[in-house]
PDB file of C-alpha atoms in Angstrom:
ATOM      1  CA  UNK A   1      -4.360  -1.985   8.545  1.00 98.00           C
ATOM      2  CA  UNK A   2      -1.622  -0.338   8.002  1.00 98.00           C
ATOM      3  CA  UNK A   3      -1.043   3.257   5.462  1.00 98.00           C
ATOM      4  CA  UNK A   4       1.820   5.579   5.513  1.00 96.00           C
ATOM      5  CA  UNK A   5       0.495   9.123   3.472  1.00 95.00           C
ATOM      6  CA  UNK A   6       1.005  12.540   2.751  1.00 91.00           C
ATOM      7  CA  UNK A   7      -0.569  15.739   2.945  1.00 86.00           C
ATOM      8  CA  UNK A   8      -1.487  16.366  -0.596  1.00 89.00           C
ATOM      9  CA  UNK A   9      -5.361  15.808  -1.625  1.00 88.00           C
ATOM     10  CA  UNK A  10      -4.013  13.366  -4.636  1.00 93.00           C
ATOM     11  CA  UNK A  11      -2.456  10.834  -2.010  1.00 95.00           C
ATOM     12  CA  UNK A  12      -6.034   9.732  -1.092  1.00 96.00           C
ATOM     13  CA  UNK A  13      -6.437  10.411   2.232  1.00 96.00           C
ATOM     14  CA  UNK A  14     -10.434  11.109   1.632  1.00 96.00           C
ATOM     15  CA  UNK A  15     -10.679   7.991  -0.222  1.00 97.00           C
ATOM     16  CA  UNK A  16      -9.054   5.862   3.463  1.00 97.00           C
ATOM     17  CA  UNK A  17     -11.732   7.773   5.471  1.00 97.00           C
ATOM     18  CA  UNK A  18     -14.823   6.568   2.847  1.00 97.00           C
ATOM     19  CA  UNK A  19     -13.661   3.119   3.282  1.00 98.00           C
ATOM     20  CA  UNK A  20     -13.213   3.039   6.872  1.00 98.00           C
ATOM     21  CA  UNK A  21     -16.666   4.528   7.115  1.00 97.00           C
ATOM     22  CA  UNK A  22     -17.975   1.519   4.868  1.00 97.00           C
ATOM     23  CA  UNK A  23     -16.147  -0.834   7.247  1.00 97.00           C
ATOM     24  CA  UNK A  24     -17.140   0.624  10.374  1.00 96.00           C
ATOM     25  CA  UNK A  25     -20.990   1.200   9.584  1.00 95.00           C
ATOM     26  CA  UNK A  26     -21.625  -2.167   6.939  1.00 95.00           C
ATOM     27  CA  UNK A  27     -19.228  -4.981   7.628  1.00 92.00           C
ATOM     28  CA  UNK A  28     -18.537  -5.176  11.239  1.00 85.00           C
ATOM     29  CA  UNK A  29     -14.838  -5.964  10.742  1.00 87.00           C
ATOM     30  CA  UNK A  30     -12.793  -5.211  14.062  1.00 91.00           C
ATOM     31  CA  UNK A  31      -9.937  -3.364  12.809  1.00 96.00           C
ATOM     32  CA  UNK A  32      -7.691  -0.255  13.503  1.00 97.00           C
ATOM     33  CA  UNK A  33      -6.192   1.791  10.923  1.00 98.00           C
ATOM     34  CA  UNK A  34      -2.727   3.400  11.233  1.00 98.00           C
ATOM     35  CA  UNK A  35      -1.911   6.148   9.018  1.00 97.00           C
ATOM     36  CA  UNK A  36       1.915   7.159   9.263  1.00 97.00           C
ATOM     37  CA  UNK A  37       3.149  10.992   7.366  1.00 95.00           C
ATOM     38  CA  UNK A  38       2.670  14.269   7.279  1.00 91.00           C
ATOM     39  CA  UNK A  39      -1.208  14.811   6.462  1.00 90.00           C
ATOM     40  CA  UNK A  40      -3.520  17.460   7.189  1.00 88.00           C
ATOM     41  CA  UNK A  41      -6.422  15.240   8.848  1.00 91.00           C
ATOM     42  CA  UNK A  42      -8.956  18.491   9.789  1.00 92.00           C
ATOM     43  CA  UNK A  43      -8.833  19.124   5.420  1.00 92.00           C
ATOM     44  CA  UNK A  44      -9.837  15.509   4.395  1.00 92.00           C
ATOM     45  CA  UNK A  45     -12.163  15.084   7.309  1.00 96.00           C
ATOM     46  CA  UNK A  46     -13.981  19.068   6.789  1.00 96.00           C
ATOM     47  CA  UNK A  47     -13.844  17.254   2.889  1.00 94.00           C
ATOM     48  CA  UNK A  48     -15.406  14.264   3.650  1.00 96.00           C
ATOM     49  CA  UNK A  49     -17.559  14.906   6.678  1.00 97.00           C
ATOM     50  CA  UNK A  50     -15.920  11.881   8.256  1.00 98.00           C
ATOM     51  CA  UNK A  51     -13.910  12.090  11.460  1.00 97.00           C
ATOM     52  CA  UNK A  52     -11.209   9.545  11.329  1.00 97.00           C
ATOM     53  CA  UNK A  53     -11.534   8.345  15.282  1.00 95.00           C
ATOM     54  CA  UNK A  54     -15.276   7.471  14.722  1.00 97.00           C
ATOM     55  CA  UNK A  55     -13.954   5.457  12.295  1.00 97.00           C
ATOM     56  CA  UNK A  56     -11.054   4.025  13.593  1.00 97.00           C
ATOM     57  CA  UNK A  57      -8.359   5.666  11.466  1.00 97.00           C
ATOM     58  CA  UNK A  58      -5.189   6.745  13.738  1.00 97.00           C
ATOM     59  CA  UNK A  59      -3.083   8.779  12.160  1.00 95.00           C
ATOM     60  CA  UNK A  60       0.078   8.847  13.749  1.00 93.00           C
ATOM     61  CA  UNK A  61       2.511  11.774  12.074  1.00 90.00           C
ATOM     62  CA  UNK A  62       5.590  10.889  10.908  1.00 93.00           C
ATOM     63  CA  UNK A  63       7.549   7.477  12.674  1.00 95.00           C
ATOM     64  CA  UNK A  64      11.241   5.941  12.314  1.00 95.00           C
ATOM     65  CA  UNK A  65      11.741   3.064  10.108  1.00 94.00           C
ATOM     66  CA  UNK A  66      11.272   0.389  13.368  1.00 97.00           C
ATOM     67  CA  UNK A  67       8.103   1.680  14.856  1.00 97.00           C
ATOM     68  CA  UNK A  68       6.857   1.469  10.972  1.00 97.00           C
ATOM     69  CA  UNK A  69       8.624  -2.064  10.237  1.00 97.00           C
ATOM     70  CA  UNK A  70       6.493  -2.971  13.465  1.00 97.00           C
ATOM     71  CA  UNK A  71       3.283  -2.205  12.398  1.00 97.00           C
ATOM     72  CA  UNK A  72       3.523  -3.471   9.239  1.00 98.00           C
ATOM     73  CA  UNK A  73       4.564  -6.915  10.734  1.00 97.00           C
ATOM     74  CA  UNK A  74       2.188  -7.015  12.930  1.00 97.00           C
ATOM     75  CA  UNK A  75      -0.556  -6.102  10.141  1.00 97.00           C
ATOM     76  CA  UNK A  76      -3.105  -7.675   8.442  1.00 97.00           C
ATOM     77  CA  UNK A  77      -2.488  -5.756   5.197  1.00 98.00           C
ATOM     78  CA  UNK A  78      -1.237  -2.291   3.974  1.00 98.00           C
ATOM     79  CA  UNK A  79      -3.232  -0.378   2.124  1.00 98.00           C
ATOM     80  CA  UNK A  80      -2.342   2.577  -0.677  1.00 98.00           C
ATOM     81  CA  UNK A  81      -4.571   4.968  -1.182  1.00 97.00           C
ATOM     82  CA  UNK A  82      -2.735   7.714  -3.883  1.00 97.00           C
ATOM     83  CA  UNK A  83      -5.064   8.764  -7.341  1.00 97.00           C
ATOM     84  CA  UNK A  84      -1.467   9.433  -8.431  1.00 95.00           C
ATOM     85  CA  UNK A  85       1.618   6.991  -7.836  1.00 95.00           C
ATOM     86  CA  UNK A  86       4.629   5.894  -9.843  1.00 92.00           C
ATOM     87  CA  UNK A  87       6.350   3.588  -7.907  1.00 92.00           C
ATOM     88  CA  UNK A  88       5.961   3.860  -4.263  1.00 95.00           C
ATOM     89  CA  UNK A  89       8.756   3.086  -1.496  1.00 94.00           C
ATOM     90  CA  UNK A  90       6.230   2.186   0.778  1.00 95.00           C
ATOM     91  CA  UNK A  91       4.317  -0.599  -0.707  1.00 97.00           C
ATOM     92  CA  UNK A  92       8.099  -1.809  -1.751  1.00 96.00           C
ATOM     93  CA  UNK A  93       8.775  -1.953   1.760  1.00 96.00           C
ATOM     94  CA  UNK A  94       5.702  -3.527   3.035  1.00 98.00           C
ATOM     95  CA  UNK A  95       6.282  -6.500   0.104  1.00 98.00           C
ATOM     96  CA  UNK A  96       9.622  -6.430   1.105  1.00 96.00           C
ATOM     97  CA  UNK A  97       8.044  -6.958   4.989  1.00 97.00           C
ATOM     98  CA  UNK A  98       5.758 -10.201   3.356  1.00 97.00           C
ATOM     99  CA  UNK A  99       2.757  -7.827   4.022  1.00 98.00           C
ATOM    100  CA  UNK A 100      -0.259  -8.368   2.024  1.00 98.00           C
ATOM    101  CA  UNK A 101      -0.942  -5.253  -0.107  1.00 98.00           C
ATOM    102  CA  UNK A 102      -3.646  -3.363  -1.545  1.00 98.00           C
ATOM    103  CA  UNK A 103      -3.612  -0.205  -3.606  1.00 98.00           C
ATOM    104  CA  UNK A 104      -5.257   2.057  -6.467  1.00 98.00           C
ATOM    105  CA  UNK A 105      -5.051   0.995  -9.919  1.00 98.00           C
ATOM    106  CA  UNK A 106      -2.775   3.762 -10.656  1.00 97.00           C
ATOM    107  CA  UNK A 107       0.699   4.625 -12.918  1.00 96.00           C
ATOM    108  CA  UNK A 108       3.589   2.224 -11.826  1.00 96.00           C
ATOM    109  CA  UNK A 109       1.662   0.062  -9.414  1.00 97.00           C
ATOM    110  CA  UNK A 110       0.522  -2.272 -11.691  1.00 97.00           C
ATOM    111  CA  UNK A 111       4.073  -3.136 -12.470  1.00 96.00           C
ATOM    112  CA  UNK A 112       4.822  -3.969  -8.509  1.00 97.00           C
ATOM    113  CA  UNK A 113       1.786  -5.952  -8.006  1.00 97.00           C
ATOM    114  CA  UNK A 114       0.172  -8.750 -10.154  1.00 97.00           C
ATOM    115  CA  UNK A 115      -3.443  -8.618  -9.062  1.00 97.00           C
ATOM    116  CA  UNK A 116      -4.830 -11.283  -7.272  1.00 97.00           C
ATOM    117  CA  UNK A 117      -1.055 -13.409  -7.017  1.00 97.00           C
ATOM    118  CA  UNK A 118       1.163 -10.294  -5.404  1.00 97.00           C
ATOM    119  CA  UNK A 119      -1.747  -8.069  -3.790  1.00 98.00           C
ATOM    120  CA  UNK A 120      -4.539  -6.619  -4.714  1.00 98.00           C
ATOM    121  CA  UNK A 121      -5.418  -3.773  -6.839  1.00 98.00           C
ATOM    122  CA  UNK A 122      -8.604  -1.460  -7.373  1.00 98.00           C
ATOM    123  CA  UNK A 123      -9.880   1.444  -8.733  1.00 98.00           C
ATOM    124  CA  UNK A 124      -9.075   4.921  -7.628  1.00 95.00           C
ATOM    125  CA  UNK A 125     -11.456   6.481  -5.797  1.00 94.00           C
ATOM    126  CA  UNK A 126     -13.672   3.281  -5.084  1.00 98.00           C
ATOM    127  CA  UNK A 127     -13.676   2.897  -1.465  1.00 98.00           C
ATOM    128  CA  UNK A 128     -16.511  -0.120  -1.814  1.00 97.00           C
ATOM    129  CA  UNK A 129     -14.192  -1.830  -3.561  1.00 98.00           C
ATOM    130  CA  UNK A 130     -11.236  -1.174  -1.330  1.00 98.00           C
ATOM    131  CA  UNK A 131     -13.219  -2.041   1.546  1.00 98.00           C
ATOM    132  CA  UNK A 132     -14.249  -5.750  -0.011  1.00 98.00           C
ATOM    133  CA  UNK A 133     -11.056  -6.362  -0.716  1.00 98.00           C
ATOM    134  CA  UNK A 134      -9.816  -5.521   3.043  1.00 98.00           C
ATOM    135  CA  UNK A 135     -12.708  -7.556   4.357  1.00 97.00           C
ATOM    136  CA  UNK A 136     -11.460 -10.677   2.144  1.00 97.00           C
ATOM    137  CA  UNK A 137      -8.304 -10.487   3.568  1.00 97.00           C
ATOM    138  CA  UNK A 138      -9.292 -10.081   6.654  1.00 97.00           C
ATOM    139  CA  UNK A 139     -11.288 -13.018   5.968  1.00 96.00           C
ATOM    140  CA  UNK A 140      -8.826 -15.734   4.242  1.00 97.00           C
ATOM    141  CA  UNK A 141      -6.252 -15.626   6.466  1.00 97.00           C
ATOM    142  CA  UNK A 142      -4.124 -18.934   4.093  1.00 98.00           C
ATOM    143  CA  UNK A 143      -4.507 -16.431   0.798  1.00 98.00           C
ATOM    144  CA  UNK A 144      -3.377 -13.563   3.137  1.00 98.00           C
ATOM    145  CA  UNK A 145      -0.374 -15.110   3.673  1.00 97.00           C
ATOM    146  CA  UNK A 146      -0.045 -16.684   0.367  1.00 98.00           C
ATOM    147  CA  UNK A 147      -0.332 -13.377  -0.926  1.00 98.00           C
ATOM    148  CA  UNK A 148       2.181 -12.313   1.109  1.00 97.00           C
ATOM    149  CA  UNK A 149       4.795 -14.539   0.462  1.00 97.00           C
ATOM    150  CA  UNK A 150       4.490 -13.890  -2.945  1.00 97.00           C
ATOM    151  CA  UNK A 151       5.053 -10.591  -2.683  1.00 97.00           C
ATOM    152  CA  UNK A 152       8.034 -11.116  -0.620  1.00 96.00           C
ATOM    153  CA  UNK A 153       9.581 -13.631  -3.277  1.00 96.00           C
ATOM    154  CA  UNK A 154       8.933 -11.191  -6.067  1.00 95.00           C
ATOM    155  CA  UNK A 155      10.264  -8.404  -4.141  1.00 95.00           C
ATOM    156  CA  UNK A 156      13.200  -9.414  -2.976  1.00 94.00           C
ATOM    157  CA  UNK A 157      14.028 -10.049  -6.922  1.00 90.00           C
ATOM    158  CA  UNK A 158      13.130  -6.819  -7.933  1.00 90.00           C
ATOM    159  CA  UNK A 159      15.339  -5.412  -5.078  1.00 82.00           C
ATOM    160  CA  UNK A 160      18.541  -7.632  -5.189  1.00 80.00           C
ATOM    161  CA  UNK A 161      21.365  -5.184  -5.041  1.00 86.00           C
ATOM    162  CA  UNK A 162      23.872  -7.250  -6.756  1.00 86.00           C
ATOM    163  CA  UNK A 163      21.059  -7.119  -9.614  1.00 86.00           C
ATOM    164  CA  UNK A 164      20.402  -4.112  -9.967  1.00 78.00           C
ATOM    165  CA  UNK A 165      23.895  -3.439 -10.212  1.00 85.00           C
ATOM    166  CA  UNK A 166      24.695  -6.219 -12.598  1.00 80.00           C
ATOM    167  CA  UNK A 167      22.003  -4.724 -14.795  1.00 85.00           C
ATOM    168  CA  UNK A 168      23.155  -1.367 -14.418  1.00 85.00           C
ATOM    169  CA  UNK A 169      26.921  -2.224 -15.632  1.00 85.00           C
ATOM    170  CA  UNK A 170      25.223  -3.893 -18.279  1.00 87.00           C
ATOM    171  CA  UNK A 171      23.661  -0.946 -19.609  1.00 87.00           C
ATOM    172  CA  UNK A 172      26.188   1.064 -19.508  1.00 85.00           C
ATOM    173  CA  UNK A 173      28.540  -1.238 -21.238  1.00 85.00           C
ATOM    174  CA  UNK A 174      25.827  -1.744 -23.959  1.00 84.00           C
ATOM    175  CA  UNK A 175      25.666   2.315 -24.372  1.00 84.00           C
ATOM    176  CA  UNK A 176      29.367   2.858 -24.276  1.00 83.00           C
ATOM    177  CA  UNK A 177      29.692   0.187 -27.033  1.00 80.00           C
ATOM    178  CA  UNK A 178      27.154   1.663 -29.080  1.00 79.00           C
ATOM    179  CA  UNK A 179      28.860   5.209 -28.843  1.00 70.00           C
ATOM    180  CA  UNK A 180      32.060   3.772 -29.840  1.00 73.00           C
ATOM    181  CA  UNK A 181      30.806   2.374 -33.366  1.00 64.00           C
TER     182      UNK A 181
END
């Protein structure tokens, strides 16, 4: 599993430690948790009573763009945690990457993923339900992938440069017009 986080409380760093803790103590899933970013570990853990290497949370401080693309690729999913998001480069990236995500029901995110067909979504601050929906991808590994790949698809759309600027131009155009009459 796979998170990149900051420091700030609303980023949900207590909410990865409660569902690690379900995972570790009720579902016996094998699994390590790598937490990339600035984040102030001894705050959530004092907050949560939950120290992240007896649950197998690594957080690993800030990393370059290949030691991240690496995990990810070699993930099972990618999880985002925030109570507050709008649109988030990082699950971009890891959709970009074909990686399965899940996040919080939160802001923008329901416009990046279509629940179910392009991840997975849940509620903020439900770590039972983030930590079924980690088990059941751990456990369909063809819907994994599926998921996946439809991620990828719809995120390579929703990034196309030429796109974007296409759209852009056509915008502008549209305004300049409208100024002009």
């Amino acid at each position: 599993i796979v998170t990149t986080i900051s420091s700030p409380l609303y980023k949900g760093v207590d909410l990865l430690l409660k569902t690690a803790k379900l995972m570790k103590d009720n579902l016996g899933l094998e699994f390590e948790w790598l937490c990339f970013g600035n984040v102030e570990v001894d705050v959530a853990e004092r907050i949560t009573g939950i120290k992240s290497s007896d649950v197998n949370v690594f957080f690993n401080s800030v990393a370059s763009a290949k030691v991240i693309k690496h995990a990810l690729l070699n993930a099972t999913c990618y999880v985002h945690t925030s109570y507050i998001d709008n649109s988030p480069n990082s699950l971009c990236e890891a959709q970009m990457l074909g990686v399965t995500c899940l996040s919080t029901n939160v802001g923008g995110i329901p416009s990046l993923i279509e629940n179910e067909s392009t991840g997975f979504l849940f509620p903020a601050n439900d770590p039972y339900q983030a930590a079924y929906l980690i088990e059941y991808v751990f456990n369909n590994k063809d819907l994994n992938l599926k998921i996946g790949r439809q991620a990828y698809e719809v995120a390579i759309m929703r990034h196309n440069k030429e796109q974007i600027v296409d759209s852009l131009l056509s915008i502008y155009e549209k305004l300049a017009k409208t100024n002009c009459d």
